[in-house]
Amino acid sequence: MSAAVIDGRAAAAEVRAKVATAAAAFQTKTGRQPGLATVLVGEDPASAVYVRSKGKATGEAGMASFSHTLPASTAEGELLDLVAALNPDDAVDGILVQLPLPPQIDAARVIAAIDPAKDVDGFHALNAGRLATGLDALVPCTPLGCLHLLKAQLGDLAGLEAVVVGRSNIVGKPMALLLIGASATVTIAHSRTRDLPEVVRRADIVVAAVGRAEMIKGDWIKPGATVIDVGINRVPGDGGKGRLVGDVEFASVSEVAGAITPVPGGVGPMTIAMLLRNTIVAAHRRAGLTDPEGL
Ligand code: NDP
């Protein structure tokens, strides 16, 4: 194997330590802890695990965590009422409604109801628009984490060819916008892209956010490229429990790439670190303070 393996856990620990320092300073200045409210609707086991780990990480960073769990049968109006109660609550700096939501609830309507200043997932149209127009925004956590890893690995991204595979609102599109903001030359590929391997072969930076296990192969990769694997796919193995793999075939790609994120231990830990980062930034902006340094 030739590629350097990018340690997302170590990078995330650094961000979390900076958030903890900023949270303590915020408390000294304002007399209160920054706070994150999480809302889980239903019993999807993966969502429950995500929300629990977000709550735990919030506490570890010295921030208050307010956890709301609603039954799967919750009507859209009840969830909107909860959001309407959290919006003006001064102890709450960030509101995270865990997706997916049950079918009777329109996720777009719920996202639109969240105060954009507390939208720590960065999914509100106002924050998406601010990102697209180059204004300060709360940016979706996963692509923000990917950008952090890329800058730590490569330094200046200006002029590099970047190919983002996937065009979702939560990963692909904001990732492409962040890379444009960093002056990379960006291509967004998706399920209708012609000759995807050839497109990916151009890239100095590949970000894979597809949701297809090990789709991107070693012979698609330009030698020395930096590969960020966002995918989380459970495949059979590991004594029936299943094993997690990314959208990139790690064994073959790591023979060719210059650097690569593993799954697990790459992008995943950065997502939670960036959620904490967005919460402390939201807290500062709401309190009229300048953004914490280095975050
Ligand atoms: P979506 O399903 O919303 O989007 C997937 C994208 O991949 C779509 O744009 C789709 O194209 C494209 N795509 C699908 N099949 C192909 C193909 N054969 N060739 C090229 N493009 C294809 O997924 P998300 O963006 O939400 O998530 C992507 C992956 O990242 C998933 O594995 C998810 O679990 C993971 N994830 C990981 C996170 C983390 O913290 N590490 C956080 C969020 C997501 P089209 O638009 O044309 O349909």
CSV table of C-alpha atoms and ligand atoms in Angstrom, one decimal:
chain,number,residue,atom,x,y,z
A,1,MET,CA,0.0,0.0,0.0
A,2,SER,CA,1.4,3.4,-0.9
A,3,ALA,CA,-1.3,5.9,0.2
A,4,ALA,CA,-1.1,7.8,3.5
A,5,VAL,CA,-4.1,6.9,5.6
A,6,ILE,CA,-5.8,10.1,6.9
A,7,ASP,CA,-6.7,9.7,10.5
A,8,GLY,CA,-10.1,11.2,10.9
A,9,ARG,CA,-10.3,10.3,14.6
A,10,ALA,CA,-7.2,12.3,15.4
A,11,ALA,CA,-8.3,15.3,13.4
A,12,ALA,CA,-11.7,15.1,15.0
A,13,ALA,CA,-10.2,15.0,18.5
A,14,GLU,CA,-8.2,18.2,17.7
A,15,VAL,CA,-11.4,20.0,16.6
A,16,ARG,CA,-13.3,18.8,19.7
A,17,ALA,CA,-10.5,20.0,22.0
A,18,LYS,CA,-10.7,23.4,20.4
A,19,VAL,CA,-14.5,23.4,20.8
A,20,ALA,CA,-14.2,22.5,24.5
A,21,THR,CA,-11.8,25.4,25.0
A,22,ALA,CA,-14.1,27.8,23.2
A,23,ALA,CA,-17.2,26.5,25.1
A,24,ALA,CA,-15.4,27.1,28.5
A,25,ALA,CA,-14.5,30.7,27.4
A,26,PHE,CA,-18.1,31.3,26.2
A,27,GLN,CA,-19.4,30.2,29.5
A,28,THR,CA,-17.1,32.6,31.3
A,29,LYS,CA,-18.2,35.5,29.0
A,30,THR,CA,-21.9,34.8,29.0
A,31,GLY,CA,-22.6,32.9,32.2
A,32,ARG,CA,-24.1,30.0,30.4
A,33,GLN,CA,-23.1,26.9,28.5
A,34,PRO,CA,-23.6,26.7,24.7
A,35,GLY,CA,-26.5,24.3,24.1
A,36,LEU,CA,-27.5,21.8,21.4
A,37,ALA,CA,-31.0,20.4,21.2
A,38,THR,CA,-31.4,17.0,19.4
A,39,VAL,CA,-34.8,15.7,18.2
A,40,LEU,CA,-35.2,12.0,17.4
A,41,VAL,CA,-38.6,10.8,16.0
A,42,GLY,CA,-39.1,7.1,16.0
A,43,GLU,CA,-36.9,4.2,16.8
A,44,ASP,CA,-34.6,3.8,13.8
A,45,PRO,CA,-31.6,2.0,15.4
A,46,ALA,CA,-28.9,3.8,13.4
A,47,SER,CA,-30.5,7.2,14.0
A,48,ALA,CA,-30.8,6.4,17.8
A,49,VAL,CA,-27.0,5.6,17.8
A,50,TYR,CA,-26.2,8.8,15.9
A,51,VAL,CA,-28.3,11.0,18.2
A,52,ARG,CA,-26.8,9.3,21.4
A,53,SER,CA,-23.3,9.8,20.2
A,54,LYS,CA,-24.0,13.5,19.3
A,55,GLY,CA,-25.4,14.1,22.8
A,56,LYS,CA,-22.5,12.4,24.5
A,57,ALA,CA,-19.9,14.4,22.4
A,58,THR,CA,-21.8,17.6,23.2
A,59,GLY,CA,-21.5,17.0,27.0
A,60,GLU,CA,-17.8,16.1,26.6
A,61,ALA,CA,-17.2,19.4,24.9
A,62,GLY,CA,-18.7,21.2,27.9
A,63,MET,CA,-21.9,22.1,26.2
A,64,ALA,CA,-25.5,21.5,27.3
A,65,SER,CA,-27.4,18.8,25.5
A,66,PHE,CA,-31.2,18.8,25.3
A,67,SER,CA,-32.5,15.5,24.0
A,68,HIS,CA,-36.1,15.2,22.7
A,69,THR,CA,-37.4,11.8,21.7
A,70,LEU,CA,-40.8,11.5,20.1
A,71,PRO,CA,-42.7,8.4,19.0
A,72,ALA,CA,-42.7,7.2,15.4
A,73,SER,CA,-46.4,8.1,15.2
A,74,THR,CA,-45.7,11.8,15.9
A,75,ALA,CA,-47.8,14.1,13.7
A,76,GLU,CA,-45.9,16.8,11.6
A,77,GLY,CA,-47.8,19.5,13.6
A,78,GLU,CA,-46.4,18.2,16.9
A,79,LEU,CA,-42.8,18.2,15.6
A,80,LEU,CA,-43.3,21.7,14.2
A,81,ASP,CA,-44.6,22.8,17.7
A,82,LEU,CA,-41.5,21.5,19.3
A,83,VAL,CA,-39.3,23.3,16.8
A,84,ALA,CA,-41.3,26.5,17.4
A,85,ALA,CA,-40.6,26.1,21.1
A,86,LEU,CA,-36.9,25.5,20.7
A,87,ASN,CA,-36.4,28.5,18.3
A,88,PRO,CA,-36.8,31.2,20.9
A,89,ASP,CA,-35.3,29.2,23.8
A,90,ASP,CA,-32.2,31.2,24.8
A,91,ALA,CA,-30.4,28.1,26.2
A,92,VAL,CA,-30.5,26.4,22.8
A,93,ASP,CA,-27.9,27.5,20.3
A,94,GLY,CA,-28.3,24.6,17.9
A,95,ILE,CA,-31.3,22.5,16.8
A,96,LEU,CA,-30.7,19.2,15.1
A,97,VAL,CA,-33.7,17.1,13.9
A,98,GLN,CA,-32.3,13.7,13.0
A,99,LEU,CA,-33.2,12.5,9.5
A,100,PRO,CA,-34.8,10.5,8.1
A,101,LEU,CA,-38.2,11.3,9.5
A,102,PRO,CA,-41.3,9.0,9.4
A,103,PRO,CA,-43.3,9.2,6.2
A,104,GLN,CA,-46.1,11.3,7.6
A,105,ILE,CA,-43.7,14.2,8.2
A,106,ASP,CA,-42.4,16.4,5.5
A,107,ALA,CA,-38.7,16.9,6.3
A,108,ALA,CA,-38.4,20.0,4.1
A,109,ARG,CA,-41.2,21.7,6.0
A,110,VAL,CA,-39.5,20.9,9.3
A,111,ILE,CA,-36.1,22.1,8.1
A,112,ALA,CA,-37.7,25.3,6.9
A,113,ALA,CA,-39.2,25.9,10.4
A,114,ILE,CA,-35.8,25.8,12.2
A,115,ASP,CA,-34.4,29.3,13.0
A,116,PRO,CA,-31.5,29.6,10.4
A,117,ALA,CA,-29.3,31.0,13.2
A,118,LYS,CA,-29.7,27.6,15.1
A,119,ASP,CA,-29.6,25.4,12.0
A,120,VAL,CA,-26.4,23.6,12.9
A,121,ASP,CA,-26.9,20.9,10.2
A,122,GLY,CA,-26.8,23.7,7.7
A,123,PHE,CA,-29.8,22.3,5.8
A,124,HIS,CA,-32.0,25.4,5.8
A,125,ALA,CA,-32.4,27.1,2.4
A,126,LEU,CA,-31.1,30.3,3.9
A,127,ASN,CA,-27.9,28.7,4.9
A,128,ALA,CA,-27.6,26.8,1.6
A,129,GLY,CA,-28.1,30.1,-0.2
A,130,ARG,CA,-25.6,31.9,1.9
A,131,LEU,CA,-23.0,29.1,1.2
A,132,ALA,CA,-23.8,29.3,-2.5
A,133,THR,CA,-23.3,33.1,-2.6
A,134,GLY,CA,-20.1,33.0,-0.6
A,135,LEU,CA,-21.6,34.5,2.6
A,136,ASP,CA,-21.0,33.3,6.2
A,137,ALA,CA,-23.2,30.3,6.7
A,138,LEU,CA,-23.8,27.3,8.9
A,139,VAL,CA,-22.5,24.6,6.5
A,140,PRO,CA,-23.5,20.9,6.5
A,141,CYS,CA,-21.2,19.0,8.9
A,142,THR,CA,-20.0,16.2,6.7
A,143,PRO,CA,-18.7,18.3,3.8
A,144,LEU,CA,-17.2,20.8,6.2
A,145,GLY,CA,-15.3,17.9,7.8
A,146,CYS,CA,-14.1,16.7,4.4
A,147,LEU,CA,-12.8,20.2,3.6
A,148,HIS,CA,-11.0,20.3,6.9
A,149,LEU,CA,-9.3,16.9,6.2
A,150,LEU,CA,-8.4,18.1,2.7
A,151,LYS,CA,-6.8,21.3,3.9
A,152,ALA,CA,-4.9,19.5,6.6
A,153,GLN,CA,-3.6,17.0,4.0
A,154,LEU,CA,-2.9,19.3,1.1
A,155,GLY,CA,-2.8,22.9,2.4
A,156,ASP,CA,-3.9,25.2,-0.4
A,157,LEU,CA,-6.4,23.6,-2.7
A,158,ALA,CA,-6.3,26.4,-5.3
A,159,GLY,CA,-6.2,25.1,-8.9
A,160,LEU,CA,-6.5,21.5,-8.0
A,161,GLU,CA,-9.0,19.3,-10.0
A,162,ALA,CA,-11.7,18.0,-7.7
A,163,VAL,CA,-14.4,15.5,-8.6
A,164,VAL,CA,-17.3,15.1,-6.2
A,165,VAL,CA,-19.3,11.9,-6.9
A,166,GLY,CA,-22.8,12.5,-5.6
A,167,ARG,CA,-25.1,15.6,-5.7
A,168,SER,CA,-27.2,15.4,-2.6
A,169,ASN,CA,-28.1,18.5,-0.7
A,170,ILE,CA,-26.4,17.2,2.5
A,171,VAL,CA,-23.1,16.1,1.1
A,172,GLY,CA,-22.3,16.4,-2.7
A,173,LYS,CA,-23.7,19.9,-3.5
A,174,PRO,CA,-22.3,21.7,-0.4
A,175,MET,CA,-19.0,19.8,-0.8
A,176,ALA,CA,-18.7,21.2,-4.4
A,177,LEU,CA,-19.5,24.7,-3.2
A,178,LEU,CA,-16.9,24.5,-0.4
A,179,LEU,CA,-14.3,23.3,-2.9
A,180,ILE,CA,-15.1,26.1,-5.3
A,181,GLY,CA,-14.8,28.5,-2.3
A,182,ALA,CA,-11.3,27.0,-1.9
A,183,SER,CA,-10.5,27.8,-5.6
A,184,ALA,CA,-10.4,24.1,-6.7
A,185,THR,CA,-11.7,23.3,-10.2
A,186,VAL,CA,-14.8,21.3,-9.5
A,187,THR,CA,-16.8,18.6,-11.3
A,188,ILE,CA,-19.9,17.1,-9.8
A,189,ALA,CA,-20.7,13.6,-11.0
A,190,HIS,CA,-23.9,11.6,-10.3
A,191,SER,CA,-25.8,8.6,-11.5
A,192,ARG,CA,-26.3,10.1,-15.1
A,193,THR,CA,-22.6,11.0,-15.6
A,194,ARG,CA,-21.1,9.3,-18.7
A,195,ASP,CA,-17.9,7.4,-18.2
A,196,LEU,CA,-17.5,8.0,-14.5
A,197,PRO,CA,-14.1,6.2,-14.3
A,198,GLU,CA,-12.7,8.6,-16.9
A,199,VAL,CA,-14.1,11.6,-15.0
A,200,VAL,CA,-12.7,10.5,-11.7
A,201,ARG,CA,-9.3,9.8,-13.3
A,202,ARG,CA,-8.9,13.6,-13.9
A,203,ALA,CA,-9.1,14.3,-10.2
A,204,ASP,CA,-6.4,15.4,-7.8
A,205,ILE,CA,-9.1,15.3,-5.2
A,206,VAL,CA,-11.9,12.7,-5.2
A,207,VAL,CA,-14.8,13.0,-2.8
A,208,ALA,CA,-17.1,9.9,-2.9
A,209,ALA,CA,-20.6,10.4,-1.5
A,210,VAL,CA,-22.6,7.8,-3.4
A,211,GLY,CA,-23.9,5.2,-1.0
A,212,ARG,CA,-22.7,2.2,-3.1
A,213,ALA,CA,-20.3,-0.2,-1.4
A,214,GLU,CA,-16.8,0.0,-2.8
A,215,MET,CA,-17.9,1.4,-6.2
A,216,ILE,CA,-14.8,3.4,-6.9
A,217,LYS,CA,-11.9,1.2,-7.9
A,218,GLY,CA,-8.1,1.6,-7.9
A,219,ASP,CA,-7.9,2.0,-11.7
A,220,TRP,CA,-10.2,5.0,-11.6
A,221,ILE,CA,-7.7,7.0,-9.5
A,222,LYS,CA,-4.9,9.3,-10.8
A,223,PRO,CA,-1.7,8.3,-9.1
A,224,GLY,CA,-1.1,10.4,-6.0
A,225,ALA,CA,-4.7,11.7,-5.7
A,226,THR,CA,-6.3,12.4,-2.4
A,227,VAL,CA,-9.4,10.4,-1.8
A,228,ILE,CA,-12.1,11.2,0.7
A,229,ASP,CA,-14.6,8.4,1.2
A,230,VAL,CA,-17.9,9.7,2.7
A,231,GLY,CA,-19.8,6.4,2.1
A,232,ILE,CA,-21.0,4.3,5.0
A,233,ASN,CA,-22.3,0.9,3.7
A,234,ARG,CA,-22.9,-2.2,5.7
A,235,VAL,CA,-22.0,-5.4,3.9
A,236,PRO,CA,-22.2,-9.0,5.0
A,237,GLY,CA,-19.3,-10.3,7.1
A,238,ASP,CA,-17.9,-10.2,10.6
A,239,GLY,CA,-19.8,-13.2,11.9
A,240,GLY,CA,-23.3,-12.0,10.8
A,241,LYS,CA,-23.0,-8.5,12.3
A,242,GLY,CA,-22.0,-7.0,8.9
A,243,ARG,CA,-19.0,-4.8,8.3
A,244,LEU,CA,-18.8,-1.2,7.3
A,245,VAL,CA,-17.2,-0.2,4.0
A,246,GLY,CA,-17.1,3.1,2.1
A,247,ASP,CA,-17.9,4.0,-1.5
A,248,VAL,CA,-14.3,3.4,-2.4
A,249,GLU,CA,-12.6,0.0,-2.7
A,250,PHE,CA,-9.9,0.7,-0.1
A,251,ALA,CA,-7.5,-2.1,-1.0
A,252,SER,CA,-7.1,-1.2,-4.7
A,253,VAL,CA,-7.4,2.6,-4.3
A,254,SER,CA,-4.8,2.8,-1.5
A,255,GLU,CA,-2.3,1.2,-3.9
A,256,VAL,CA,-2.6,4.2,-6.2
A,257,ALA,CA,-3.8,7.2,-4.2
A,258,GLY,CA,-1.5,9.6,-2.4
A,259,ALA,CA,-3.8,9.7,0.7
A,260,ILE,CA,-7.1,8.2,1.6
A,261,THR,CA,-9.6,8.2,4.4
A,262,PRO,CA,-10.5,4.8,5.9
A,263,VAL,CA,-14.1,3.7,6.7
A,264,PRO,CA,-14.7,3.7,9.6
A,265,GLY,CA,-12.3,6.2,11.2
A,266,GLY,CA,-12.2,8.8,8.4
A,267,VAL,CA,-15.0,11.2,7.6
A,268,GLY,CA,-17.5,9.8,10.2
A,269,PRO,CA,-15.7,11.2,13.3
A,270,MET,CA,-15.3,14.6,11.6
A,271,THR,CA,-19.1,14.9,11.1
A,272,ILE,CA,-19.7,15.0,14.8
A,273,ALA,CA,-16.7,17.3,15.4
A,274,MET,CA,-18.1,19.7,12.9
A,275,LEU,CA,-21.6,19.6,14.5
A,276,LEU,CA,-20.0,20.7,17.8
A,277,ARG,CA,-18.0,23.3,15.8
A,278,ASN,CA,-21.2,24.7,14.2
A,279,THR,CA,-22.9,24.8,17.6
A,280,ILE,CA,-20.2,26.8,19.3
A,281,VAL,CA,-20.0,29.1,16.3
A,282,ALA,CA,-23.8,29.6,16.3
A,283,ALA,CA,-23.7,30.3,20.1
A,284,HIS,CA,-21.0,33.0,19.5
A,285,ARG,CA,-22.9,34.6,16.6
A,286,ARG,CA,-26.2,34.6,18.6
A,287,ALA,CA,-24.4,36.2,21.5
A,288,GLY,CA,-22.9,38.9,19.3
A,289,LEU,CA,-19.4,37.6,19.8
A,290,THR,CA,-16.7,37.1,17.1
A,291,ASP,CA,-16.3,33.5,16.0
A,292,PRO,CA,-14.0,31.4,18.2
A,293,GLU,CA,-10.4,31.4,16.9
A,294,GLY,CA,-9.3,28.4,14.8
A,295,LEU,CA,-12.7,27.0,14.3
B,1,NDP,P1,-27.9,10.3,-1.5
B,1,NDP,O1,-28.5,8.9,-1.8
B,1,NDP,O2,-28.7,11.4,-1.1
B,1,NDP,O3,-27.0,10.7,-2.8
B,1,NDP,C1,-26.2,9.8,-3.5
B,1,NDP,C2,-25.7,10.4,-4.7
B,1,NDP,O4,-24.9,9.5,-5.4
B,1,NDP,C3,-26.8,10.9,-5.7
B,1,NDP,O5,-26.4,12.2,-6.2
B,1,NDP,C4,-26.7,9.9,-6.8
B,1,NDP,O6,-27.0,10.4,-8.1
B,1,NDP,C5,-25.3,9.4,-6.8
B,1,NDP,N1,-25.2,8.1,-7.3
B,1,NDP,C6,-25.9,7.0,-7.0
B,1,NDP,N2,-25.5,5.9,-7.7
B,1,NDP,C7,-24.5,6.4,-8.5
B,1,NDP,C8,-23.7,5.8,-9.5
B,1,NDP,N3,-23.8,4.5,-9.8
B,1,NDP,N4,-22.8,6.5,-10.1
B,1,NDP,C9,-22.6,7.8,-9.8
B,1,NDP,N5,-23.3,8.5,-8.9
B,1,NDP,C10,-24.3,7.7,-8.3
B,1,NDP,O7,-26.7,10.0,-0.4
B,1,NDP,P2,-26.0,11.0,0.6
B,1,NDP,O8,-25.3,12.1,-0.1
B,1,NDP,O9,-26.9,11.3,1.7
B,1,NDP,O10,-24.9,10.0,1.2
B,1,NDP,C11,-23.9,9.4,0.4
B,1,NDP,C12,-23.2,8.4,1.2
B,1,NDP,O11,-22.5,9.1,2.3
B,1,NDP,C13,-24.0,7.3,1.9
B,1,NDP,O12,-23.2,6.1,1.9
B,1,NDP,C14,-24.2,7.8,3.3
B,1,NDP,O13,-24.4,6.8,4.2
B,1,NDP,C15,-22.9,8.5,3.6
B,1,NDP,N6,-23.0,9.6,4.5
B,1,NDP,C16,-22.0,9.6,5.5
B,1,NDP,C17,-21.9,10.6,6.4
B,1,NDP,C18,-20.8,10.5,7.4
B,1,NDP,O14,-20.8,11.2,8.4
B,1,NDP,N7,-19.6,9.9,7.1
B,1,NDP,C19,-22.9,11.6,6.5
B,1,NDP,C20,-23.9,11.6,5.4
B,1,NDP,C21,-23.9,10.6,4.5
B,1,NDP,P3,-28.4,11.0,-8.6
B,1,NDP,O15,-28.5,12.3,-7.9
B,1,NDP,O16,-28.3,11.1,-10.0
B,1,NDP,O17,-29.4,10.0,-8.1
